[in-house]
PDB file of C-alpha atoms in Angstrom:
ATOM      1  CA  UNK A 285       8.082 -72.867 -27.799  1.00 53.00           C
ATOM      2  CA  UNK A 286       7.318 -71.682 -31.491  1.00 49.00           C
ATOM      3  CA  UNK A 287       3.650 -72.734 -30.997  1.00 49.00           C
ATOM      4  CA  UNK A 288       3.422 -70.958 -27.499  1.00 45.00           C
ATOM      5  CA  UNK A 289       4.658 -67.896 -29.448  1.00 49.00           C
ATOM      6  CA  UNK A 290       2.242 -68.364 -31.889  1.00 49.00           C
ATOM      7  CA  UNK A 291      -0.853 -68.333 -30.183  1.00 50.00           C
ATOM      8  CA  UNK A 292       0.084 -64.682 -28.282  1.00 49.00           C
ATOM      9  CA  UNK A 293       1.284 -63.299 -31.309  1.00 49.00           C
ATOM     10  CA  UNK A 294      -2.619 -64.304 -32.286  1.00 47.00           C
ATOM     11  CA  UNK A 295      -4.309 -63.140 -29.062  1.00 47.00           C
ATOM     12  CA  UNK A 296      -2.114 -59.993 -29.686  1.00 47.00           C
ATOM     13  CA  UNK A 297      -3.370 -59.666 -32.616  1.00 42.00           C
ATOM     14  CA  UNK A 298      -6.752 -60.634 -32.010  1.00 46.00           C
ATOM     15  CA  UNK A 299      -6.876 -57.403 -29.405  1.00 41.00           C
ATOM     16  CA  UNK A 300      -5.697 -54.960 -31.282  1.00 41.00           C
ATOM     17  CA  UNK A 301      -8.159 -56.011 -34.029  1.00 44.00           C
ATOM     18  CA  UNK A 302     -10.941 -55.779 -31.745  1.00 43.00           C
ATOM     19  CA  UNK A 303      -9.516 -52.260 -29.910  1.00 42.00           C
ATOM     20  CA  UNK A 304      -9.091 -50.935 -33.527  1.00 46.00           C
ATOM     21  CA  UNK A 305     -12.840 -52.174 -34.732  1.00 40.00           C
ATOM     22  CA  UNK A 306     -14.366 -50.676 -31.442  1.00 42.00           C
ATOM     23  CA  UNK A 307     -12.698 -47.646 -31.952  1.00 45.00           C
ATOM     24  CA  UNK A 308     -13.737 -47.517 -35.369  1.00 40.00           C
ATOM     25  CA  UNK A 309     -17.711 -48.357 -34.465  1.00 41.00           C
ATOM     26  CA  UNK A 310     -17.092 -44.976 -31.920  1.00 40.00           C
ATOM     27  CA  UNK A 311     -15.530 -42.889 -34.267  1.00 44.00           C
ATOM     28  CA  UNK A 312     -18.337 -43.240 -36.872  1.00 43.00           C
ATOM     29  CA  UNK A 313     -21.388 -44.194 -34.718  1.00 43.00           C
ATOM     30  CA  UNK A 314     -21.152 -41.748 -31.926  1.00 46.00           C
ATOM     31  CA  UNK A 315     -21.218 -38.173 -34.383  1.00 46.00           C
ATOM     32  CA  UNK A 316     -23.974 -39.615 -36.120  1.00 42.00           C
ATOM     33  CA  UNK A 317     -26.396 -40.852 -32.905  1.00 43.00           C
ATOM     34  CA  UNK A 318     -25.526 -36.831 -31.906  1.00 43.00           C
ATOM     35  CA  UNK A 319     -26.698 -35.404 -34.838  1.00 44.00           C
ATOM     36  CA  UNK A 320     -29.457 -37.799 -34.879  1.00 40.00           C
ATOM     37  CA  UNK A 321     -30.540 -36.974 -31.617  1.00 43.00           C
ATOM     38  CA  UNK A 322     -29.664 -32.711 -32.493  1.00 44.00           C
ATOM     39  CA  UNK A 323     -32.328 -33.805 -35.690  1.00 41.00           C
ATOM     40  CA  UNK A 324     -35.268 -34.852 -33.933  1.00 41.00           C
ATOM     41  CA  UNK A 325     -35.111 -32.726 -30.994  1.00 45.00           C
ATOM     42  CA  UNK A 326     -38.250 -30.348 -30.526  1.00 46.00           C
ATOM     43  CA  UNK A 327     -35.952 -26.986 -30.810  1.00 47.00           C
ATOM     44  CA  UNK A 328     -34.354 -27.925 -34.241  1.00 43.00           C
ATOM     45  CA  UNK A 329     -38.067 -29.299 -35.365  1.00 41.00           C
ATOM     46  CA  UNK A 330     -39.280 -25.831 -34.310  1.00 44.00           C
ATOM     47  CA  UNK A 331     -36.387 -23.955 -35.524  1.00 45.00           C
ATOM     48  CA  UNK A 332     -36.500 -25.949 -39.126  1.00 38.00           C
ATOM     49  CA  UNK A 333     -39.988 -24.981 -39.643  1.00 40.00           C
ATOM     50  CA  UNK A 334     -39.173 -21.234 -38.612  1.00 46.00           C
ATOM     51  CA  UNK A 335     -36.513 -21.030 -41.049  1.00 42.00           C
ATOM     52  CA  UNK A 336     -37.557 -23.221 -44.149  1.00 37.00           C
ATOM     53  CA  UNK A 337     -38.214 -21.072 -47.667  1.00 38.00           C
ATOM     54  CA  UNK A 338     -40.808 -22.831 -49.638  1.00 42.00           C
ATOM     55  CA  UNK A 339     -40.211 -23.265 -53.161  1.00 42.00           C
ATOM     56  CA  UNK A 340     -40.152 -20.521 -55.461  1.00 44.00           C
ATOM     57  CA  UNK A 341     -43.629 -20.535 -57.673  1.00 46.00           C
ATOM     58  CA  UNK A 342     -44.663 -17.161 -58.149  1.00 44.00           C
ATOM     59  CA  UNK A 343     -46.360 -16.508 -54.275  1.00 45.00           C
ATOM     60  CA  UNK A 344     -45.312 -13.595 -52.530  1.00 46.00           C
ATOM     61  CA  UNK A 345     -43.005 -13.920 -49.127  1.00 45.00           C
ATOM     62  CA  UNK A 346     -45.993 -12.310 -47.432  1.00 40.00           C
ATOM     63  CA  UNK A 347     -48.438 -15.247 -48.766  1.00 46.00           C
ATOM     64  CA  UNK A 348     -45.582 -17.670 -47.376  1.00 48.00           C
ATOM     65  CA  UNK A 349     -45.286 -15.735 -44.594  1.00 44.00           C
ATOM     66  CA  UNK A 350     -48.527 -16.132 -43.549  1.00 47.00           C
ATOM     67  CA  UNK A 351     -48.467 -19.567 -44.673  1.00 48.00           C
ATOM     68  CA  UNK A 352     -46.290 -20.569 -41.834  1.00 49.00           C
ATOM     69  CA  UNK A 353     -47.872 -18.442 -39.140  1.00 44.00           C
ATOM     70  CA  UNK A 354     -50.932 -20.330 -39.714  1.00 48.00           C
ATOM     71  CA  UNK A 355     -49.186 -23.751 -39.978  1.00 48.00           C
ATOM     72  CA  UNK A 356     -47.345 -22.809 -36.706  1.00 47.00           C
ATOM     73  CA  UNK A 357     -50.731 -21.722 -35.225  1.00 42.00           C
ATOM     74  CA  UNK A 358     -52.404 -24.893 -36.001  1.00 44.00           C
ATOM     75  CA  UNK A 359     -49.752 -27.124 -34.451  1.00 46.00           C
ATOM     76  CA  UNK A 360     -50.303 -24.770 -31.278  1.00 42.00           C
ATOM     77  CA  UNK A 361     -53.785 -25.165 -31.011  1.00 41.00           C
ATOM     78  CA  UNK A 362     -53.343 -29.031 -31.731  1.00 46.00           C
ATOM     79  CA  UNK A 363     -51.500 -29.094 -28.842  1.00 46.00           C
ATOM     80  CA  UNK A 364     -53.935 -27.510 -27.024  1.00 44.00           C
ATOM     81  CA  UNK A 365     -56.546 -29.736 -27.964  1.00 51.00           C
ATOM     82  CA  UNK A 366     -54.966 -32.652 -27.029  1.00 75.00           C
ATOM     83  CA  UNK A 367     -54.524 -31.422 -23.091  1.00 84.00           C
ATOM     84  CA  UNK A 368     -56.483 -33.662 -21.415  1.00 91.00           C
ATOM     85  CA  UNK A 369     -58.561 -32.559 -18.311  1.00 91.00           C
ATOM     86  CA  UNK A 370     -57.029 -35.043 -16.470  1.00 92.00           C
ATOM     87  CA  UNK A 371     -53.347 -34.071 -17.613  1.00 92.00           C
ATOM     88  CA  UNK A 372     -53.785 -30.240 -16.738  1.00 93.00           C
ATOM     89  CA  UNK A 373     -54.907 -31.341 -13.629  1.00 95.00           C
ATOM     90  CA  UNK A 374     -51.889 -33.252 -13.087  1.00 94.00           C
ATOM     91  CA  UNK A 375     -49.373 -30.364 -13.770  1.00 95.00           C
ATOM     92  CA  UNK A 376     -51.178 -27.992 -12.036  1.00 96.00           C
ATOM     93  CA  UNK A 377     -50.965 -30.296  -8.795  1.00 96.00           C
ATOM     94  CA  UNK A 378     -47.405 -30.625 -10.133  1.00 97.00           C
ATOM     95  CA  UNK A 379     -46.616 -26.903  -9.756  1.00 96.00           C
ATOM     96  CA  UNK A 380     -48.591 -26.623  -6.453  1.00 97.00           C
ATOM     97  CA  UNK A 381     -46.833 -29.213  -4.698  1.00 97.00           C
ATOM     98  CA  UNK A 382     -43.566 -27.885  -6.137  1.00 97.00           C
ATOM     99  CA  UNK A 383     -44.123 -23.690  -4.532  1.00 97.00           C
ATOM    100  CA  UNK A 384     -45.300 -26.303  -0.971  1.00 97.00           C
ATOM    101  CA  UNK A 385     -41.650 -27.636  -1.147  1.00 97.00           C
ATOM    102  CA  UNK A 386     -39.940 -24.791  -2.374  1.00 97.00           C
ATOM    103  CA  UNK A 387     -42.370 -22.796   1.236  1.00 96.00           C
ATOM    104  CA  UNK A 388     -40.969 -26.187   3.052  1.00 96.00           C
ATOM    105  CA  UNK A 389     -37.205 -25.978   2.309  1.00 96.00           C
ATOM    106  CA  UNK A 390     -37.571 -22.251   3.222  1.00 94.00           C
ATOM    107  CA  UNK A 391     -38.600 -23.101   6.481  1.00 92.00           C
ATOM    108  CA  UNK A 392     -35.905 -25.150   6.951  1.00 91.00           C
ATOM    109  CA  UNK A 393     -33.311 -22.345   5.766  1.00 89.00           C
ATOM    110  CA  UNK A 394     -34.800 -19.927   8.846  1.00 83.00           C
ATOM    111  CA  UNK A 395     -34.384 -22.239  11.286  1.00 77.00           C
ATOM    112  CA  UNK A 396     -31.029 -22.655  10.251  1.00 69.00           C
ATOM    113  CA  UNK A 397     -29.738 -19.321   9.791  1.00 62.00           C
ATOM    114  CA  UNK A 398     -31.172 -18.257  13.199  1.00 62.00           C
ATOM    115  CA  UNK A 399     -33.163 -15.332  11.903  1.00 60.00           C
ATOM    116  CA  UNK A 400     -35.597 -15.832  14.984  1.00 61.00           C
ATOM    117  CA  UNK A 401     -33.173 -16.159  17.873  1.00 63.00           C
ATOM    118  CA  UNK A 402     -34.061 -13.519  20.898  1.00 63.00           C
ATOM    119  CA  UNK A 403     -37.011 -12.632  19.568  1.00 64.00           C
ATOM    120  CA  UNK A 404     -39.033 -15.011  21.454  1.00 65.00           C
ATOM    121  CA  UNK A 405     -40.487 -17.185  18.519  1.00 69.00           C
ATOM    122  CA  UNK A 406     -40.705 -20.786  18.829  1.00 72.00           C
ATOM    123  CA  UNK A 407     -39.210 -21.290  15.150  1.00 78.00           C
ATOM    124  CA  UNK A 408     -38.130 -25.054  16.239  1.00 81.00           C
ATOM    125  CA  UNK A 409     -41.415 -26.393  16.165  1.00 85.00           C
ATOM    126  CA  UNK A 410     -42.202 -24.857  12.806  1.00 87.00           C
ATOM    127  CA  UNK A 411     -39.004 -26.237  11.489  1.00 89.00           C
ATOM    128  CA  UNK A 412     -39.764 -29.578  12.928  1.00 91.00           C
ATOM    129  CA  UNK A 413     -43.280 -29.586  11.348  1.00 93.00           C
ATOM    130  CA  UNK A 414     -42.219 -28.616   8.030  1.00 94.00           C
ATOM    131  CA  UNK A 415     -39.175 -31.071   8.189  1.00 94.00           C
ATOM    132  CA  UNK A 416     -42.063 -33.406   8.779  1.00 94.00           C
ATOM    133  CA  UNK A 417     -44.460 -32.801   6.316  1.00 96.00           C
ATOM    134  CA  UNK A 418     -41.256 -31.969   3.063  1.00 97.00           C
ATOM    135  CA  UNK A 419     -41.364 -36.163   2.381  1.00 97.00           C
ATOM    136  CA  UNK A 420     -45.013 -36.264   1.931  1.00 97.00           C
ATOM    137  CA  UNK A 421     -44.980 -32.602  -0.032  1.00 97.00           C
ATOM    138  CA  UNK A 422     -41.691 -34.064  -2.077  1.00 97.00           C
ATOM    139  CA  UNK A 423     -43.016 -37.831  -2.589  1.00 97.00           C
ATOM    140  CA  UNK A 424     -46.418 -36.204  -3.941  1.00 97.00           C
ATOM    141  CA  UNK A 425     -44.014 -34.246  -6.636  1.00 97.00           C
ATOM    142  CA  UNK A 426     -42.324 -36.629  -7.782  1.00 96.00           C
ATOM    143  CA  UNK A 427     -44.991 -38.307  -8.124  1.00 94.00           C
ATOM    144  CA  UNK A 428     -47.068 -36.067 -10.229  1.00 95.00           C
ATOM    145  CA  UNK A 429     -43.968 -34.758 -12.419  1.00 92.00           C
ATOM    146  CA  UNK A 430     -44.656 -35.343 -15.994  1.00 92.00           C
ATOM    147  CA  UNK A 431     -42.126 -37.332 -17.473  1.00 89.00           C
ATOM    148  CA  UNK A 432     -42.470 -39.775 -21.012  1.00 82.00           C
ATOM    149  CA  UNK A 433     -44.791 -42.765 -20.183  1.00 75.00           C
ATOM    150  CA  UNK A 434     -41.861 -45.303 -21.535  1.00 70.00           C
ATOM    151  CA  UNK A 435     -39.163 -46.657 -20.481  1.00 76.00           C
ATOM    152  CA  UNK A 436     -37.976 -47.083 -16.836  1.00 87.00           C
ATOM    153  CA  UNK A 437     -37.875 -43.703 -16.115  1.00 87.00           C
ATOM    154  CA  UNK A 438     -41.238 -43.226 -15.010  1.00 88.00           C
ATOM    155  CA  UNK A 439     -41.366 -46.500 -12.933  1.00 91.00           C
ATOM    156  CA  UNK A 440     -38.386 -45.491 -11.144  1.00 92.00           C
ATOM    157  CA  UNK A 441     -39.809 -41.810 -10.344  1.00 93.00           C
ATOM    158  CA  UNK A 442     -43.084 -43.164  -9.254  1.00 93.00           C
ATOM    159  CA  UNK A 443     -41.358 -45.960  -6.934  1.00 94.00           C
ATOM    160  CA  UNK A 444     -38.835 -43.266  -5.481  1.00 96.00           C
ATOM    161  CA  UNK A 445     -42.062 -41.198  -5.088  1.00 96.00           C
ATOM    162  CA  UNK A 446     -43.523 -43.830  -3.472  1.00 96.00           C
ATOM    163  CA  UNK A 447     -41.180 -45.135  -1.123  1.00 97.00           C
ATOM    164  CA  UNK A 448     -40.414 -41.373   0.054  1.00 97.00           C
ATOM    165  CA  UNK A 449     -44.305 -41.258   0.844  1.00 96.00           C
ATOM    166  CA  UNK A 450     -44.026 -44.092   2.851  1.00 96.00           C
ATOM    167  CA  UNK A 451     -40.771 -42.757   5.424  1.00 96.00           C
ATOM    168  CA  UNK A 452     -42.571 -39.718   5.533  1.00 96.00           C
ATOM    169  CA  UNK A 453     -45.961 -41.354   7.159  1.00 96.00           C
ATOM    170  CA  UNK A 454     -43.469 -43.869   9.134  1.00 95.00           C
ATOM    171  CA  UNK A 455     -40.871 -40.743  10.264  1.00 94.00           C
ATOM    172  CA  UNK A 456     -44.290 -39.103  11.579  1.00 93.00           C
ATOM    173  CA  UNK A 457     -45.666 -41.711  13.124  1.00 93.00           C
ATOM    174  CA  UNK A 458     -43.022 -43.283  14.752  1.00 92.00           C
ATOM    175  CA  UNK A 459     -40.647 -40.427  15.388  1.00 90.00           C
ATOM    176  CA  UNK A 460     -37.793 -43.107  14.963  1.00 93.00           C
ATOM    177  CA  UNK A 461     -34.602 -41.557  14.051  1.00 94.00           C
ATOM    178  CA  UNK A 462     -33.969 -44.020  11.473  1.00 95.00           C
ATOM    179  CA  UNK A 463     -37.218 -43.286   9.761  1.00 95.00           C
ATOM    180  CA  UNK A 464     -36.326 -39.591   9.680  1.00 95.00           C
ATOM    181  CA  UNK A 465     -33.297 -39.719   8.388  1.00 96.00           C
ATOM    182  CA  UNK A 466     -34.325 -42.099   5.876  1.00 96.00           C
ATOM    183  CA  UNK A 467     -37.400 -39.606   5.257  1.00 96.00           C
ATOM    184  CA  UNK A 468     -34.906 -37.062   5.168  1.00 96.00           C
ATOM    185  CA  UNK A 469     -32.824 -38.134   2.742  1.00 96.00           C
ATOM    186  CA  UNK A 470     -35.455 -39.136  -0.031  1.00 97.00           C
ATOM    187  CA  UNK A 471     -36.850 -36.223  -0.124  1.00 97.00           C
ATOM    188  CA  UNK A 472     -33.673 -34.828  -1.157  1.00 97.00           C
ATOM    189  CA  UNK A 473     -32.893 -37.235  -4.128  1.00 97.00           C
ATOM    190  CA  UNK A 474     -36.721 -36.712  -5.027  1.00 97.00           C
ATOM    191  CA  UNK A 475     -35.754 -33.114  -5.296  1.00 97.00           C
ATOM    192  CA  UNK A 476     -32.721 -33.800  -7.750  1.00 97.00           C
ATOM    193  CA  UNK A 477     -35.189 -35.820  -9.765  1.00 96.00           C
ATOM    194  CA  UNK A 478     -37.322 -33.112  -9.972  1.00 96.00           C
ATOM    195  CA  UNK A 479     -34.529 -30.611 -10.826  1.00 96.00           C
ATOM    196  CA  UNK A 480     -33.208 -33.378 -13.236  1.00 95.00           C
ATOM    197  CA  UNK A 481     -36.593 -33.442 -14.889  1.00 94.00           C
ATOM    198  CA  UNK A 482     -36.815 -29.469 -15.354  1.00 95.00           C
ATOM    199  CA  UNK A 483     -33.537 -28.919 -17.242  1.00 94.00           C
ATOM    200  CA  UNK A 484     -34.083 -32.148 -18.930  1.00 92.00           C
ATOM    201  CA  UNK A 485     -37.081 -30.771 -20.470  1.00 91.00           C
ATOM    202  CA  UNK A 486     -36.606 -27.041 -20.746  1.00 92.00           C
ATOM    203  CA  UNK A 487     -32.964 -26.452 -21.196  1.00 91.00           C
ATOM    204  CA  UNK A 488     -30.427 -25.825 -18.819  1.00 91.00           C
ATOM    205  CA  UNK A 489     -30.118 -21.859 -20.149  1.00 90.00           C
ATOM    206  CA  UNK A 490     -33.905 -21.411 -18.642  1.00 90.00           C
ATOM    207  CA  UNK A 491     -33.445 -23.331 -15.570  1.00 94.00           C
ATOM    208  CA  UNK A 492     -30.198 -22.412 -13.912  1.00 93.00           C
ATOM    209  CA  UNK A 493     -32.090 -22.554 -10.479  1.00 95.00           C
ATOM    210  CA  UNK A 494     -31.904 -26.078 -11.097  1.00 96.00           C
ATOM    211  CA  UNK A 495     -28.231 -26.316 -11.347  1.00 96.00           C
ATOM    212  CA  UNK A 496     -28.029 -24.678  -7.934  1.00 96.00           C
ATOM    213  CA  UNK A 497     -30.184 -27.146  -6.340  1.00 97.00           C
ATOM    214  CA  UNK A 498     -28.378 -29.713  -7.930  1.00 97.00           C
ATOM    215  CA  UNK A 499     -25.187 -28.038  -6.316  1.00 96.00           C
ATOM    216  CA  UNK A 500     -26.356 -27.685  -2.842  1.00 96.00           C
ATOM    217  CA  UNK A 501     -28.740 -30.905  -2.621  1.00 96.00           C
ATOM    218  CA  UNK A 502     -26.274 -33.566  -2.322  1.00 96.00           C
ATOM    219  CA  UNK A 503     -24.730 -31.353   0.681  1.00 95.00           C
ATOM    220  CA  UNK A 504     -28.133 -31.711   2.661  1.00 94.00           C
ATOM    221  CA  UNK A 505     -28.327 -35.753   2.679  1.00 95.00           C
ATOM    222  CA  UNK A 506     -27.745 -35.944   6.133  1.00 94.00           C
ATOM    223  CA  UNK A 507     -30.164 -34.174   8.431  1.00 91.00           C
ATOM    224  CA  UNK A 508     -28.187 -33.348  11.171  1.00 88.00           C
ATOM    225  CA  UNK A 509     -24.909 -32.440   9.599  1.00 87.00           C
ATOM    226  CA  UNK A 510     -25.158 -29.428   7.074  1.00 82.00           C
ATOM    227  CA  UNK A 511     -23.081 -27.523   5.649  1.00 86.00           C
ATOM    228  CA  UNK A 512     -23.573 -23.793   6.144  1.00 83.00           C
ATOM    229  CA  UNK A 513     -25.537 -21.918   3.080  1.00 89.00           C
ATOM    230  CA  UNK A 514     -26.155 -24.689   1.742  1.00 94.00           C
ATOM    231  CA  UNK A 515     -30.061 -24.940   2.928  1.00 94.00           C
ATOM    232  CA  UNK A 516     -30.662 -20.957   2.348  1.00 93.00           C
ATOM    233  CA  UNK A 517     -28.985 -21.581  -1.382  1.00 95.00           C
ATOM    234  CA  UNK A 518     -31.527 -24.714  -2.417  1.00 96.00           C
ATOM    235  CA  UNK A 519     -34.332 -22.841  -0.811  1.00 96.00           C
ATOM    236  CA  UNK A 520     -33.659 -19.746  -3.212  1.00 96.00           C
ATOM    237  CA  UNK A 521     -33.148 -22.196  -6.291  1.00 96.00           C
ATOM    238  CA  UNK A 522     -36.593 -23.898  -5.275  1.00 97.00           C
ATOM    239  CA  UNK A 523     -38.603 -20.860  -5.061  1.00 96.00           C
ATOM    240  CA  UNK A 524     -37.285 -19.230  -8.671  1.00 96.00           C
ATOM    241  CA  UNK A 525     -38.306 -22.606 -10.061  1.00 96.00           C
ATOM    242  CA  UNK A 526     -41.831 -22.434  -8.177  1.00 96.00           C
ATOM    243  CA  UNK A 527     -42.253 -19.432  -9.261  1.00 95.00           C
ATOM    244  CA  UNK A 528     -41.233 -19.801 -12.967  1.00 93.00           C
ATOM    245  CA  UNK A 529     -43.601 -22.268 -13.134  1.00 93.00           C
ATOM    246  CA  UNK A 530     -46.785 -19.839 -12.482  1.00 92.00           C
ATOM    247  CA  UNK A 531     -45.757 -18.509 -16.012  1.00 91.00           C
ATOM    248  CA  UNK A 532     -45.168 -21.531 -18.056  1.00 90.00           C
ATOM    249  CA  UNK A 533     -48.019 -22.768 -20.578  1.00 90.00           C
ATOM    250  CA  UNK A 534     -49.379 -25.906 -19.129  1.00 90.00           C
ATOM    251  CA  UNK A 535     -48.637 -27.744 -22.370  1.00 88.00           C
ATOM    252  CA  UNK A 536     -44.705 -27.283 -21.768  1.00 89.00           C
ATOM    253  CA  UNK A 537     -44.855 -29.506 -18.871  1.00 91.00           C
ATOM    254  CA  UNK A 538     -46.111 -32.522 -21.521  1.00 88.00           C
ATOM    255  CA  UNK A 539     -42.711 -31.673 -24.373  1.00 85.00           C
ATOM    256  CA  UNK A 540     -39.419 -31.153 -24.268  1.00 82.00           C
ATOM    257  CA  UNK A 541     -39.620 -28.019 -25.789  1.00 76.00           C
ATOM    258  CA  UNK A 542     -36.230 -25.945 -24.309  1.00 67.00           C
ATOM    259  CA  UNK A 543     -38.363 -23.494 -23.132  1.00 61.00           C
ATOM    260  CA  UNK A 544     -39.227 -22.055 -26.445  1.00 60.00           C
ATOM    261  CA  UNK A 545     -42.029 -19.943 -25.511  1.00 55.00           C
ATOM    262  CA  UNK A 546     -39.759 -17.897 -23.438  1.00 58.00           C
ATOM    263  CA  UNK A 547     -37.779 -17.709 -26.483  1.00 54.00           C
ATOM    264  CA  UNK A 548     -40.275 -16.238 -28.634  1.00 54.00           C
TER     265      UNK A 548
END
């Protein structure tokens, strides 16, 4: 009985040696992997260089002044240089397919807020079309969004991108309710990607369309049962972002960069 006592009195203690160790490795680790992370993120970089006095040897604040214009002028240009042909046509295909989805999910909001009825205009076979074609538009997006080359991110958006490409062509082809459902539904997550993507890499302050799609896309999963508003509502966050993105540099599509040239 002593020995059976023993050994619990170890596993007891055993547990609360490894609870207290864990809790130890969170209590240290986890404020220093966030102010790692708050270190190397483009904004501080950025805001560092802004804000750093250089060292005191007899040059005027204009000279330094100056100084970091031109440094700050030369990583621009950098930048710029390094904008592949191929890579500014991929975000400009990236921005046009985006305004055809935001055009397509406005379609969809029309047909269901009835703005047609009794005037005589066949709005059901424009809403069918474009309900049609938003997989393609939305697969095509995904696609083409920029995101970092590692990692499993970009696998996963290109195979979601994919696969919604493929139930679009099938849901047209075949007209099978499964297919357009299926069809349906993809296009919707490929959305959230998307809107994932955009206040991932410009900061939720500059992209609060996003957080409405977010919002209202989860609502529209199911084709034939939505909830009211919530169509017109991603349809209005879709078209701010489409249209935000006619007046973004091309090169902010490539860095996460918290929409810093907004903030200028």
């Amino acid at each position: 009985c002593s020995g059976l006592s023993r050994s619990r009195s170890l596993k007891s203690l055993h547990l609360l040696t490894s609870t207290n160790t864990m809790s130890l490795l969170v209590y240290y680790l986890l404020p220093l992997l966030v102010s790692t992370a708050i270190a190397f993120s483009p904004s501080h970089i950025v805001s560092y260089r802004q804000h750093r006095i250089a060292p005191q040897t007899g040059v005027s604040s204009f000279s330094r002044l100056g100084t970091n214009i031109n440094t700050q002028q030369d990583d621009t240009d950098d930048h710029i240089e390094n904008l592949t042909a191929l890579e500014g046509a991929q975000i400009l295909s990236y921005r046009a397919t985006t305004g055809a989805a935001a055009l397509l999910i406005s379609i969809q909001a029309l047909g269901d807020a009835s703005f047609f009825d009794g005037t005589g205009f066949n709005v059901d076979s424009v809403v069918e079309q474009s309900r049609n074609l938003l997989p393609l538009v939305t697969g095509t997006t995904l696609a083409l969004c920029p995101l970092p080359k590692e990692g499993i991110v970009k696998v996963g958006a290109l195979s979601l991108g994919t696969l919604t490409l493929g139930c679009g062509f099938l849901s047209m082809t075949s007209h099978a309710p499964i297919f357009i459902q299926a069809s349906w539904s993809l296009s919707m997550l490929a959305l959230m990607v998307v809107s994932f993507r955009e206040i991932w890499y410009f900061g939720v302050e500059y992209k609060q369309e996003c957080v409405i799609t977010l919002l209202t896309l989860p609502l529209m999963l199911d084709v034939n049962n939505r909830i009211p508003f919530t169509v017109p509502l991603c349809a209005l966050g879709m078209s701010v972002l489409a249209f935000g993105k006619v007046f973004e540099p091309l090169r902010e599509d490539l860095t996460r960069s918290n929409s810093e040239f907004l903030a200028k």
